[in-house]
Structures are given as C-alpha cells and as structure tokens.
Coordinates of C-alpha atoms in Angstrom, one line a residue:
M542 CA 62.0 186.5 -51.2
S543 CA 58.7 186.3 -49.3
E544 CA 58.5 186.6 -45.6
P545 CA 58.1 183.3 -43.6
A546 CA 54.5 182.7 -42.5
P547 CA 54.0 183.4 -38.8
K548 CA 53.8 180.4 -36.5
K549 CA 50.3 179.2 -35.9
F550 CA 48.5 178.7 -32.6
K551 CA 47.9 175.1 -31.7
S552 CA 44.3 175.3 -31.0
E553 CA 44.2 171.9 -29.2
N554 CA 46.5 173.3 -26.5
I555 CA 44.3 176.4 -25.8
P556 CA 42.2 176.1 -22.7
D557 CA 38.5 177.2 -23.2
V558 CA 37.8 180.2 -21.0
S559 CA 34.7 181.3 -23.0
E560 CA 32.3 180.8 -20.1
R561 CA 33.8 183.9 -18.3
F562 CA 33.2 186.0 -21.4
S563 CA 29.9 187.3 -22.8
D564 CA 27.9 184.9 -24.9
N565 CA 29.1 184.2 -28.4
L566 CA 32.2 186.5 -28.3
F567 CA 34.4 183.9 -29.9
N568 CA 32.2 182.5 -32.6
S569 CA 33.2 183.2 -36.2
T570 CA 30.4 185.6 -36.9
S571 CA 31.3 187.8 -33.9
V572 CA 35.0 187.8 -34.8
E573 CA 34.2 188.7 -38.4
E574 CA 32.0 191.6 -37.3
Y575 CA 34.6 193.0 -34.9
R576 CA 37.3 192.6 -37.6
N577 CA 35.3 194.5 -40.1
A578 CA 34.4 197.3 -37.6
Y579 CA 38.1 197.5 -36.7
K580 CA 39.2 197.9 -40.3
Q581 CA 36.7 200.6 -41.0
S582 CA 37.2 202.6 -37.8
E583 CA 38.6 206.1 -37.7
P584 CA 40.7 208.1 -36.8
Y585 CA 42.8 205.0 -36.4
K586 CA 42.0 201.3 -36.0
H587 CA 40.2 200.6 -32.8
A588 CA 37.2 198.5 -31.5
V589 CA 34.8 198.6 -28.6
I590 CA 33.2 195.5 -27.1
P591 CA 30.0 196.6 -25.3
E592 CA 30.1 193.7 -22.8
L593 CA 33.3 191.7 -22.5
F594 CA 32.8 189.5 -19.5
N595 CA 30.1 187.6 -17.7
K596 CA 28.4 190.3 -15.6
D597 CA 28.4 188.4 -12.2
F598 CA 32.1 187.4 -12.7
L599 CA 33.1 191.0 -13.4
L600 CA 31.1 192.4 -10.5
Q601 CA 32.9 190.1 -8.1
A602 CA 36.3 191.0 -9.6
R603 CA 35.4 194.7 -9.1
K604 CA 34.7 194.2 -5.4
E605 CA 38.1 192.6 -5.0
L606 CA 40.1 195.1 -7.0
L607 CA 38.8 197.9 -4.8
K608 CA 40.5 196.2 -1.9
L609 CA 43.9 197.1 -3.5
S610 CA 45.7 200.1 -2.2
F611 CA 45.4 203.2 -4.4
K612 CA 47.8 206.2 -4.7
E613 CA 47.0 209.6 -6.1
K614 CA 49.4 210.6 -8.8
E615 CA 49.8 214.0 -10.6
T616 CA 52.1 215.2 -13.3
D617 CA 51.8 217.7 -16.1
I618 CA 49.9 215.1 -18.2
Y619 CA 47.6 213.4 -15.7
K620 CA 45.8 213.3 -12.4
I621 CA 44.7 209.9 -11.4
T622 CA 44.3 207.5 -8.5
Q623 CA 46.0 204.2 -9.4
S624 CA 46.7 200.8 -7.9
G625 CA 50.1 199.3 -8.4
D626 CA 50.7 197.0 -11.3
F627 CA 48.8 193.8 -10.4
S628 CA 50.4 191.7 -13.2
N629 CA 52.3 190.0 -10.4
I630 CA 49.3 189.5 -8.1
H631 CA 50.1 185.8 -7.9
L632 CA 53.3 186.7 -6.1
L633 CA 51.5 188.3 -3.2
P634 CA 51.6 186.6 0.2
E635 CA 49.0 183.7 0.4
E636 CA 46.8 185.6 2.9
E637 CA 46.5 188.6 0.6
R638 CA 46.1 186.4 -2.4
K639 CA 43.1 184.6 -0.8
E640 CA 41.3 187.9 -0.8
L641 CA 41.6 188.3 -4.5
P642 CA 40.8 185.0 -6.2
T643 CA 38.4 186.4 -8.9
L644 CA 40.8 189.2 -9.7
L645 CA 43.6 186.7 -10.3
T646 CA 41.3 184.7 -12.5
L647 CA 40.4 187.9 -14.4
R648 CA 44.0 188.6 -15.1
N649 CA 44.7 185.1 -16.3
T650 CA 41.5 185.1 -18.4
L651 CA 42.4 188.5 -20.0
Y652 CA 45.8 187.3 -21.0
S653 CA 44.7 183.7 -21.9
A654 CA 45.7 182.2 -25.3
Q655 CA 42.0 182.2 -26.3
F656 CA 41.5 185.9 -25.8
R657 CA 44.9 186.8 -27.3
R658 CA 44.0 184.8 -30.4
F659 CA 40.7 186.8 -30.6
L660 CA 42.5 190.1 -30.4
R661 CA 45.0 189.0 -33.0
D662 CA 42.2 187.8 -35.4
V663 CA 40.4 191.1 -35.0
T664 CA 43.4 193.4 -35.3
G665 CA 45.9 191.5 -37.4
C666 CA 48.5 192.8 -35.0
G667 CA 50.8 189.8 -34.8
P668 CA 51.6 187.6 -31.8
L669 CA 50.9 188.8 -28.2
S670 CA 52.8 187.7 -25.1
G671 CA 51.1 185.5 -22.6
V672 CA 54.0 185.9 -20.2
K673 CA 54.5 189.6 -20.0
T674 CA 51.3 191.1 -18.4
D675 CA 50.9 194.8 -17.8
M676 CA 47.8 196.2 -16.1
S677 CA 46.6 198.3 -13.2
T678 CA 43.4 199.8 -11.9
N679 CA 42.6 203.4 -12.3
N680 CA 40.0 205.2 -10.2
Y681 CA 39.2 208.5 -11.9
G682 CA 37.5 210.5 -9.3
S683 CA 36.3 214.1 -9.7
G684 CA 38.8 216.2 -11.5
C685 CA 41.0 213.3 -12.7
H686 CA 42.1 213.3 -16.3
L687 CA 44.8 212.0 -18.7
L688 CA 46.0 214.3 -21.5
N689 CA 47.0 213.5 -25.1
H690 CA 49.6 210.9 -25.7
D691 CA 50.2 207.8 -27.9
D692 CA 51.1 205.1 -25.4
V693 CA 54.4 204.3 -27.2
I694 CA 56.8 202.7 -24.7
G695 CA 58.9 199.5 -25.1
T696 CA 57.2 196.4 -26.5
R697 CA 53.6 197.5 -26.2
R698 CA 51.4 196.2 -29.0
I699 CA 47.8 196.6 -28.0
S700 CA 46.3 199.1 -25.5
F701 CA 43.1 198.2 -23.7
I702 CA 40.7 199.7 -21.2
L703 CA 38.1 197.6 -19.3
Y704 CA 35.5 200.0 -17.8
L705 CA 34.0 199.4 -14.4
P706 CA 31.8 202.2 -13.3
L707 CA 28.8 200.7 -11.4
P708 CA 26.1 199.5 -13.8
D709 CA 23.3 201.1 -11.7
P710 CA 23.0 204.0 -11.8
A711 CA 24.5 204.1 -15.2
W712 CA 27.3 206.5 -16.1
E713 CA 26.1 209.5 -18.1
A714 CA 28.1 211.0 -20.9
H715 CA 28.1 214.5 -19.3
Y716 CA 30.0 213.1 -16.3
G717 CA 33.1 213.2 -18.5
G718 CA 35.8 210.5 -18.4
A719 CA 35.4 209.6 -22.1
L720 CA 38.2 208.0 -24.1
E721 CA 39.0 210.5 -26.9
L722 CA 40.8 209.5 -30.1
Y723 CA 42.6 212.1 -32.3
P724 CA 43.2 212.2 -36.0
L725 CA 46.5 213.4 -37.5
S726 CA 46.7 217.1 -38.2
T727 CA 47.9 216.8 -41.8
P728 CA 48.4 213.1 -42.6
L729 CA 50.2 213.7 -45.9
T730 CA 52.6 216.5 -44.8
D731 CA 52.9 215.9 -41.1
P732 CA 52.1 212.2 -40.3
T733 CA 53.0 212.2 -36.7
T734 CA 51.2 215.2 -35.2
P735 CA 47.7 215.0 -33.8
A736 CA 45.0 217.5 -34.6
P737 CA 43.9 219.6 -31.6
K738 CA 40.4 218.2 -31.5
P739 CA 39.3 214.5 -31.1
T740 CA 36.9 213.0 -33.6
V741 CA 35.8 210.0 -31.6
S742 CA 34.6 210.1 -28.0
I743 CA 33.8 206.8 -26.1
P744 CA 32.0 207.4 -22.8
P745 CA 32.6 204.7 -20.2
S746 CA 30.0 202.1 -19.3
F747 CA 30.2 199.0 -17.1
N748 CA 31.9 195.9 -18.8
Q749 CA 32.8 197.9 -21.9
F750 CA 36.2 197.0 -23.4
A751 CA 38.0 199.3 -25.8
F752 CA 41.3 198.5 -27.5
F753 CA 43.6 199.6 -30.3
E754 CA 47.1 198.9 -31.7
V755 CA 49.9 201.1 -30.3
Q756 CA 51.3 203.0 -33.3
P757 CA 54.1 205.5 -32.8
G758 CA 53.0 209.0 -33.7
H759 CA 49.5 207.9 -34.6
S760 CA 47.6 206.3 -31.7
F761 CA 47.0 209.6 -29.9
H762 CA 44.3 209.6 -27.3
S763 CA 43.2 211.2 -24.0
V764 CA 40.8 210.7 -21.1
E765 CA 38.4 213.5 -20.6
E766 CA 38.2 215.0 -17.1
V767 CA 35.7 213.4 -14.8
A768 CA 33.4 216.4 -14.3
F769 CA 30.9 214.8 -11.9
H770 CA 31.0 215.6 -8.2
P771 CA 28.7 213.2 -6.2
K772 CA 26.7 214.2 -3.2
L773 CA 28.3 213.2 0.0
Q774 CA 26.0 210.2 0.6
F775 CA 27.1 208.8 -2.8
K776 CA 30.8 209.1 -2.2
T777 CA 31.1 205.4 -1.3
V778 CA 34.3 203.7 -0.4
D779 CA 33.6 201.0 -3.0
G780 CA 33.8 203.4 -5.9
G781 CA 30.2 204.4 -6.2
V782 CA 28.5 207.2 -8.3
G783 CA 31.2 209.5 -9.7
Q784 CA 34.0 207.0 -9.8
R785 CA 35.2 206.1 -13.2
V786 CA 36.9 202.8 -12.3
S787 CA 38.7 200.9 -15.0
I788 CA 41.4 198.3 -15.6
S789 CA 43.8 199.4 -18.3
G790 CA 47.0 198.0 -19.7
W791 CA 48.8 196.6 -22.6
F792 CA 49.5 193.4 -24.5
H793 CA 53.1 193.2 -25.4
R794 CA 55.1 191.5 -28.2
P795 CA 56.2 187.9 -27.1
V796 CA 59.3 187.7 -24.9
P797 CA 62.3 185.5 -25.8
E798 CA 61.2 182.4 -23.9
E799 CA 57.9 182.3 -25.9
E800 CA 57.4 180.2 -29.0
E801 CA 56.3 183.1 -31.1
Y802 CA 59.1 185.4 -30.1
E803 CA 59.9 187.6 -33.2
G804 CA 63.5 188.3 -32.4
P805 CA 65.1 191.5 -31.3
Q806 CA 63.1 194.6 -32.2
P807 CA 64.0 198.2 -31.9
E808 CA 62.6 199.5 -28.6
L809 CA 59.9 202.1 -29.0
T810 CA 60.9 205.3 -27.3
K811 CA 58.8 207.3 -24.9
S812 CA 56.9 209.8 -27.1
S813 CA 56.7 212.4 -24.4
L814 CA 60.4 212.6 -23.8
E815 CA 61.2 214.7 -26.9
Q816 CA 58.5 217.3 -26.1
L817 CA 60.0 217.9 -22.6
Y818 CA 63.2 219.3 -24.2
A819 CA 61.8 220.7 -27.4
A820 CA 62.6 224.2 -28.6
A821 CA 59.9 226.7 -29.2
L822 CA 57.0 225.2 -31.2
R823 CA 57.1 228.1 -33.7
P824 CA 60.1 230.1 -35.0
L825 CA 61.0 233.0 -32.7
G826 CA 60.8 236.5 -34.1
S827 CA 63.8 238.8 -34.1
Y828 CA 64.1 242.5 -33.9
D829 CA 64.6 244.6 -37.0
D830 CA 68.2 245.6 -36.3
D831 CA 71.1 243.4 -35.4
G832 CA 70.2 243.4 -31.7
L833 CA 71.6 245.1 -28.6
K834 CA 75.4 245.1 -28.1
S835 CA 75.2 245.4 -24.4
V836 CA 72.8 245.6 -21.4
V837 CA 70.6 248.7 -21.5
E838 CA 71.4 251.0 -18.6
K839 CA 68.5 253.5 -18.8
L840 CA 65.3 254.0 -20.7
D841 CA 65.5 257.0 -23.1
A842 CA 62.6 259.5 -23.4
S843 CA 61.1 258.0 -26.5
E844 CA 61.0 254.5 -24.8
V845 CA 59.3 255.9 -21.7
T846 CA 56.7 257.7 -23.9
E847 CA 56.0 254.5 -25.8
L848 CA 55.7 252.3 -22.7
E849 CA 53.6 254.7 -20.7
E850 CA 50.7 254.3 -23.1
L851 CA 50.0 250.9 -21.4
V852 CA 52.3 250.4 -18.5
N853 CA 51.7 251.5 -14.9
P854 CA 54.0 254.5 -14.5
V855 CA 55.4 253.2 -11.2
Y856 CA 57.3 250.6 -13.3
L857 CA 59.0 253.3 -15.4
D858 CA 60.4 255.0 -12.3
T859 CA 64.2 254.8 -12.1
K860 CA 64.2 253.9 -8.4
T861 CA 61.6 251.1 -8.9
I862 CA 63.5 249.7 -11.8
G863 CA 66.6 249.5 -9.7
L864 CA 64.9 247.7 -6.9
L865 CA 63.4 245.2 -9.3
Q866 CA 66.7 244.6 -11.0
N867 CA 68.3 243.7 -7.7
K868 CA 65.4 241.4 -6.9
F869 CA 65.8 239.6 -10.2
L870 CA 69.5 239.1 -9.6
E871 CA 68.8 237.6 -6.2
D872 CA 65.8 235.3 -7.1
S873 CA 66.0 234.8 -10.9
H874 CA 62.3 236.0 -11.1
I875 CA 60.2 239.0 -10.3
L876 CA 56.5 239.7 -10.1
L877 CA 55.0 243.1 -11.1
T878 CA 51.5 243.5 -9.8
D879 CA 49.1 246.0 -11.5
F880 CA 51.4 246.1 -14.5
L881 CA 49.0 247.7 -16.9
K882 CA 47.6 251.2 -16.4
E883 CA 44.3 251.1 -14.5
D884 CA 42.1 252.1 -17.5
I885 CA 43.6 249.5 -19.8
A886 CA 43.3 246.8 -17.2
T887 CA 39.7 247.7 -16.5
S888 CA 38.8 247.4 -20.2
L889 CA 40.6 244.1 -20.5
K890 CA 38.8 242.7 -17.4
E891 CA 35.5 243.6 -18.9
L892 CA 36.5 242.2 -22.3
V893 CA 37.4 238.7 -21.0
K894 CA 34.4 238.6 -18.7
N895 CA 32.1 239.4 -21.6
R896 CA 33.7 236.7 -23.8
D897 CA 33.3 234.1 -21.2
D898 CA 29.7 235.0 -20.6
E899 CA 29.0 235.0 -24.4
D900 CA 30.6 231.5 -24.8
E901 CA 28.8 230.2 -21.6
V902 CA 32.2 229.2 -20.2
T903 CA 31.6 230.6 -16.7
R904 CA 30.9 227.8 -14.3
G905 CA 27.4 229.0 -13.4
K906 CA 26.3 228.4 -17.0
R907 CA 27.8 224.9 -17.1
V908 CA 26.1 223.4 -14.0
L909 CA 24.2 220.1 -14.5
R910 CA 22.5 218.4 -11.5
N911 CA 20.7 215.2 -10.9
D912 CA 19.7 213.2 -7.8
Y913 CA 23.3 211.9 -7.3
G914 CA 25.4 215.1 -7.6
T915 CA 26.6 217.9 -9.8
S916 CA 28.6 217.9 -13.0
Y917 CA 30.2 220.9 -14.8
K918 CA 29.6 220.7 -18.5
I919 CA 32.8 220.6 -20.6
P920 CA 32.7 223.3 -23.3
A921 CA 32.6 222.1 -26.9
H922 CA 36.1 222.0 -28.6
P923 CA 35.4 224.9 -31.0
T924 CA 34.4 227.2 -28.1
G925 CA 36.2 230.5 -28.4
E926 CA 37.2 230.1 -32.0
A927 CA 36.1 233.4 -33.6
G928 CA 37.7 236.0 -35.7
D929 CA 41.4 236.1 -35.2
W930 CA 41.2 233.7 -32.2
K931 CA 42.1 230.1 -33.3
L932 CA 42.6 226.8 -31.6
V933 CA 46.3 226.0 -31.1
G934 CA 47.9 222.6 -30.7
P935 CA 49.4 220.0 -31.1
P936 CA 47.5 218.5 -28.1
H937 CA 50.4 216.1 -27.1
V938 CA 52.3 219.3 -26.3
Q939 CA 49.6 222.0 -25.7
R940 CA 46.1 223.2 -26.4
Y941 CA 44.4 226.6 -26.0
V942 CA 42.8 229.3 -28.1
S943 CA 45.3 232.0 -29.3
L944 CA 45.1 235.4 -31.0
T945 CA 46.7 234.7 -34.4
K946 CA 46.9 238.4 -35.6
Q947 CA 49.2 239.8 -33.0
D948 CA 49.4 243.5 -34.1
T949 CA 45.7 244.3 -34.2
E950 CA 45.6 248.0 -33.0
G951 CA 41.9 248.0 -32.3
D952 CA 42.0 244.9 -30.1
L953 CA 43.3 245.4 -26.5
F954 CA 45.1 242.0 -26.7
G955 CA 46.7 243.1 -29.9
R956 CA 48.0 246.3 -28.3
V957 CA 49.6 244.3 -25.4
N958 CA 51.2 241.9 -28.0
K959 CA 52.6 244.9 -29.8
L960 CA 53.9 246.3 -26.6
F961 CA 55.7 243.1 -25.8
S962 CA 57.3 242.9 -29.2
S963 CA 58.5 246.5 -29.1
K964 CA 62.1 247.6 -28.7
A965 CA 61.0 249.8 -25.8
F966 CA 59.8 246.7 -23.9
R967 CA 63.0 244.9 -24.8
A968 CA 65.0 247.8 -23.3
L969 CA 63.0 247.5 -20.1
L970 CA 63.6 243.7 -20.0
S971 CA 67.3 244.3 -20.5
I972 CA 67.5 246.7 -17.6
L973 CA 65.4 244.5 -15.3
T974 CA 67.3 241.2 -16.1
S975 CA 70.8 242.6 -16.8
S976 CA 70.8 240.7 -20.0
V977 CA 70.4 241.2 -23.8
P978 CA 67.0 239.8 -25.0
E979 CA 67.2 238.6 -28.5
A980 CA 64.7 236.4 -30.4
H981 CA 61.2 236.2 -28.9
L982 CA 57.8 234.5 -29.3
I983 CA 54.7 236.3 -28.0
E984 CA 51.0 235.3 -28.0
S985 CA 47.7 236.0 -26.3
R986 CA 46.1 232.8 -24.9
R987 CA 42.8 231.6 -23.5
F988 CA 42.6 228.4 -21.6
R989 CA 39.1 227.0 -21.4
P990 CA 37.9 224.9 -18.4
G991 CA 37.9 221.2 -19.1
L992 CA 40.0 221.5 -22.3
D993 CA 43.3 223.4 -22.2
Y994 CA 46.9 223.2 -20.9
T995 CA 50.5 223.2 -21.9
L996 CA 52.8 220.3 -21.1
A997 CA 56.3 220.7 -19.7
R998 CA 59.0 222.0 -22.0
G999 CA 62.6 223.2 -21.5
E1000 CA 66.1 223.2 -22.7
K1001 CA 68.4 220.2 -22.1
S1002 CA 70.9 220.6 -19.3
S1003 CA 73.7 220.5 -22.0
S1004 CA 72.3 223.5 -23.8
E1005 CA 73.9 226.9 -23.4
T1006 CA 70.7 228.8 -24.1
S1007 CA 68.8 230.6 -21.3
R1008 CA 65.3 231.9 -21.8
L1009 CA 63.1 234.5 -20.1
D1010 CA 59.5 233.3 -19.5
I1011 CA 57.3 236.4 -19.4
G1012 CA 53.6 236.4 -18.8
L1013 CA 50.9 238.9 -18.1
N1014 CA 48.1 237.1 -16.4
L1015 CA 44.7 238.5 -17.2
T1016 CA 42.5 235.9 -15.5
Q1017 CA 39.6 237.0 -13.3
S1018 CA 41.2 235.4 -10.2
D1019 CA 39.4 234.3 -7.1
D1020 CA 39.9 232.0 -4.1
I1021 CA 39.2 228.9 -6.2
W1022 CA 42.0 229.7 -8.6
K1023 CA 44.3 230.6 -5.7
S1024 CA 43.5 227.3 -3.9
G1025 CA 45.3 225.4 -6.7
T1026 CA 42.4 222.8 -7.0
V1027 CA 41.4 223.9 -10.5
G1028 CA 44.8 224.1 -12.2
G1029 CA 45.8 227.0 -14.5
W1030 CA 49.0 227.7 -12.5
D1031 CA 52.3 228.5 -14.1
V1032 CA 54.8 225.9 -12.8
W1033 CA 58.6 225.7 -13.1
L1034 CA 60.5 222.6 -12.0
S1035 CA 63.7 220.7 -12.5
G1036 CA 63.5 218.2 -15.3
E1037 CA 65.0 214.7 -15.5
E1038 CA 66.2 213.8 -18.9
D1039 CA 65.5 210.1 -18.5
S1040 CA 61.9 210.7 -17.6
D1041 CA 58.9 211.2 -19.9
E1042 CA 56.8 213.2 -17.5
A1043 CA 57.0 216.2 -15.2
T1044 CA 56.2 215.0 -11.7
Y1045 CA 55.4 217.5 -9.0
G1046 CA 53.6 217.9 -5.7
A1047 CA 55.1 214.7 -4.3
G1048 CA 56.9 216.4 -1.5
D1049 CA 59.3 219.2 -0.8
D1050 CA 62.2 217.5 -2.6
D1051 CA 60.2 216.8 -5.7
G1052 CA 58.0 219.9 -5.8
P1053 CA 58.1 222.8 -8.1
L1054 CA 60.8 225.5 -7.9
L1055 CA 58.1 228.1 -8.5
S1056 CA 54.3 228.0 -8.9
L1057 CA 52.2 231.0 -9.7
A1058 CA 48.4 231.1 -9.3
P1059 CA 46.4 233.1 -11.9
E1060 CA 46.2 236.8 -10.8
F1061 CA 44.8 239.6 -12.9
N1062 CA 47.2 242.2 -14.2
R1063 CA 50.4 240.6 -12.8
L1064 CA 53.5 240.3 -14.9
H1065 CA 56.0 237.6 -14.2
I1066 CA 59.6 237.5 -15.5
V1067 CA 61.3 234.2 -14.8
L1068 CA 64.7 233.0 -15.9
R1069 CA 64.5 229.5 -17.3
D1070 CA 68.0 228.0 -17.3
P1071 CA 68.8 224.8 -19.2
G1072 CA 67.4 221.8 -17.4
L1073 CA 64.3 223.6 -16.1
L1074 CA 60.8 222.9 -17.3
H1075 CA 57.8 225.2 -17.6
F1076 CA 54.1 224.4 -18.1
V1077 CA 50.6 225.7 -17.4
K1078 CA 48.5 223.1 -15.4
Y1079 CA 45.4 221.7 -17.1
V1080 CA 42.4 223.9 -16.3
S1081 CA 39.7 221.9 -14.6
T1082 CA 36.0 222.0 -15.3
R1083 CA 35.5 223.4 -11.8
A1084 CA 37.2 226.7 -12.7
M1085 CA 34.9 229.7 -12.5
N1086 CA 36.0 231.1 -15.9
S1087 CA 38.7 230.9 -18.6
R1088 CA 42.4 231.5 -17.8
W1089 CA 43.7 234.4 -20.0
D1090 CA 47.2 235.7 -20.5
V1091 CA 49.6 237.4 -22.9
T1092 CA 52.8 235.4 -22.7
G1093 CA 56.2 235.1 -24.3
E1094 CA 59.7 233.6 -24.2
W1095 CA 62.9 235.4 -25.1
I1096 CA 66.3 233.9 -25.8
T1097 CA 68.6 236.2 -23.8
R1098 CA 72.4 236.7 -23.4
F1099 CA 74.1 237.4 -20.1
L1100 CA 77.3 239.3 -20.7

C-alpha cells in the first residue's frame, strides 16, 4: 500500500514577503538551481545562499538585535556569547518591543509560509512548523568556538545560520569562524561516526544563509574558532571588526495544532549525552598475568631498577611514597612535579619544541596582521601527522594527534609509554593509591592550537567501576597557559545524567572539582569515581605552542 500524499500548501493563503528577500530568490529558476546544488552537495546535503535578505532591511535588524542582552557561556563543547531565545520576542513588554520592530519582522519573515515552502522545495525535507520558532543571536568574539556535534535534539528538521558580520570591512577567511562540515569516517561499516577532518569549510559573510537537514549521526559540523583579535579602536559595542555575529536556529516538524502535523514521532535524543558516559573509546589492555591479588606494599629491587631508568629517584624513596599515599587517601588525587629524571625531561622538552618549530605551530609563526588587528593562523588539519603520529578522533568526542606505535624504544615518547604499561609502574600505582590497577589504556598525545580537545566522559553514577586518570604533562608551560585563557587544562567535574553538555565556570557551585593547567614534567594521578567527568579543554589559537602529554586511564579495584 502506497503512502498517502502529503498535504499541499494552499498558495492563495500564503502572504507574499518576497520584497524583504534578495531579488528573484523565489522564482522557479532560482529554486531549481538551489535544489540541484543541495542534491549534489557533500559531505551531506546542505546549501548556501550568498545573499538572503534585502541589505538595508538586514542592517536595520542587525542594529536592533545588538540591543539584546548577551551572556557568555562556556562548556566542554563551546565558548560563545549568546542572546536568549528571541522566538518569543512578541511577548516582550510593549516598550521593549517598540525598540525591536525590524527584528520581530525578520523573525516572522524567516518563519513565513513562503520561506518555509522554499526550504521544503529545495531540501525535500517535509513540512516545517510555522508555530514553533527556535532562534537566537550568537556573537562569536575572539576565542569563541563550537566543537563537533550533529544538532540532533527533539523535533528539529532544518538547521540554519544567518551570518551578520559587518559588510565593510569584509570578514576574511583567516579570521576563523567558518562553518565546518564533516564526512562519515567509514560510511559502509560505521555510518554514524564523523571523520576527524572536515571536508567543507564555509567562511562567514554578511547576509549569507547556510542550512541543512538535521540527520542523526550524520549532520556533524563545527564552528571554527574566531582567531581574529581587533585593535582596541575597532572593538566597537555594536559588534564591529572581529565580531562574528549570526542568527542561528532550527525549523521544526509541525506541532499538533498545525494542519500538516505528521502525528507522534519518536523524539530524537541528544547526541552528546551518550558520549558523556561512554566507556573507553578503545579496548583497554590487560597485564600478561591474571593481575594482582592484593595491594602492593613495597617495590621490590627489580621494580626499582626498572623505574629508575626514567623516574626521578625521589619518587622511589620509601618515605616519599608513604607521604604521597596518605595525600591520595585524603584528596583522591596527587601531583608529582619533576616526575621524570632531569636528563630525560630535558631531551623531551627539546623534542617537543623542535617539532612545534618544524610544523610552524608556535604562535610567533602563525601571526597575521592587518590595519584592524591580529589573527593567529589555525594550523592545517594534517599538521603533526608524520611517521607513527596519526590524527585521532572521532571529533564529536575528541581530536588530537597520537603516537600509534606505543613501544618504540628509540622514541622518548615510546619509552614513557612503555614505562606506563609496565608491571613496575603498576606496582607503584598500587602503593600510591592503595588499590589494584587492572586494565589500562595509554597514549601519547599532541593537542594543536585551534584544532584539538577532548569532550567530557565518565562512568554513570550507577556504575561500580572506578578509574584512575593518570597524565604526564609535557607542555612547554608559560604564564599564558597558566592564565587559563587558552585552554588545554585537564578538568574534572560532577556530571548530570540528564544533560548533554559539561557546564563549568558558572560559579563556585557549578565549577570544576579539579582543574590542572599544563605544566611540564608533572604527573597527576586522579581518582575518577562514577558520576565524574574528565576532559581536556579545547586549545585556543592564542596558545604559544602545542599541548603534549602521555596519559592513561586504569580500571582499579579498592579492596
């Protein structure tokens, strides 16, 4: 039995709002061109309208929207300055509403039946609600960004972005802030995981309108960091040079009171929620034997000999170990500064510096200046991929360059990896934490400025599994890293299992339980109980160099 034909629009009842849009947008030739471009687009169906609205109309709306109050928001996945949802702008007190007449008209025009029909004709997406509106203004200033996600929440059907940086001077691509679209990693075998690199980048420009159909596990996208820092005289209150202003939102499926309501539909879940409480992204390795039976009380001579090849001898001293053990029992974490022997640490410091210099990742080699300010060039996505160092994803969970061959004797990072996976190091962990470390996952990582991060992960509160997060930071740290303004910090915080993001920094009650700035040759050992989340903050283009570490997580038993 064939499906019933969808209800048709009654064109005689659709008000004509075309005068507010760019010329000829709705004529049949234009619609056909956008439809064909949409069908042929990759990595998934999307379209870009270079000029959506009448320019004077949009400039006036822009002036009004910047009268709205904005609030800076930061989570593990984004840093933005955002207005409240102005879908209900018509409900504002009359005096406030009088200040925003063009903005109200813009909202009504965007969700008008005529424009919704245009979107439906171009995309073939099905009916769109004219009742449920969902839009806000985002002001992406210097350092703002939005990491990889697929927009899947509730009844969303079409995502859109209307760009409003000032038309003069025009936004330049190296300012950042581009919309990035990601293909699937392996479409045939893994059709819901994005590849670590985008294949389409859409720089913002005034009056440009980008849109795509929301598709679970497919419509993955991000907003590149705004890397432009305007001179003081251009930091205007009306969103001048360096402000990537936009209106973004969604068109939803029709609601029950609308004629084209499609009946009850399964609610789309928040795609980010599952990643918050995901287990390790790769299988954890186990030790060759059947594991320890009890907590180690003391290192034996062979273990000391093995550890002292790389480890600062002070941390192999019985008295020091006892003090650290007590500290861990009190605080559930300990920090071991100058963990590696001086000669090993010196060689590693030189190694990471040389690699950053060779790849032109250091900030001094990424500076671009013009009459209006300075931008810090974002490295190309393949930067750092060489030899056994490969790009790791998936980007809706993490992205960085990782050493894939963990036991390379001739490589200093390989030697540290081998140390971490040794039974001697497990014995040291057992003493320090009064637990029995079992399965483990260890890797060397490089976080490149303007590209890399991990998003929050942890065990559900109902889990009975505790983990040890262990990291040896090898970043050339400086005051900029320590200030917290360029990211790269390790962060632990309490998770909420009904939320799809890890919010932090909003106040003492909502702040992290522990935050650690990058610091060269410092080892942290942190107990992550069920319900706690851990992530590495996105590394900003303003960072002086890459963030390097050797890190691991261990499932551990407390007897």
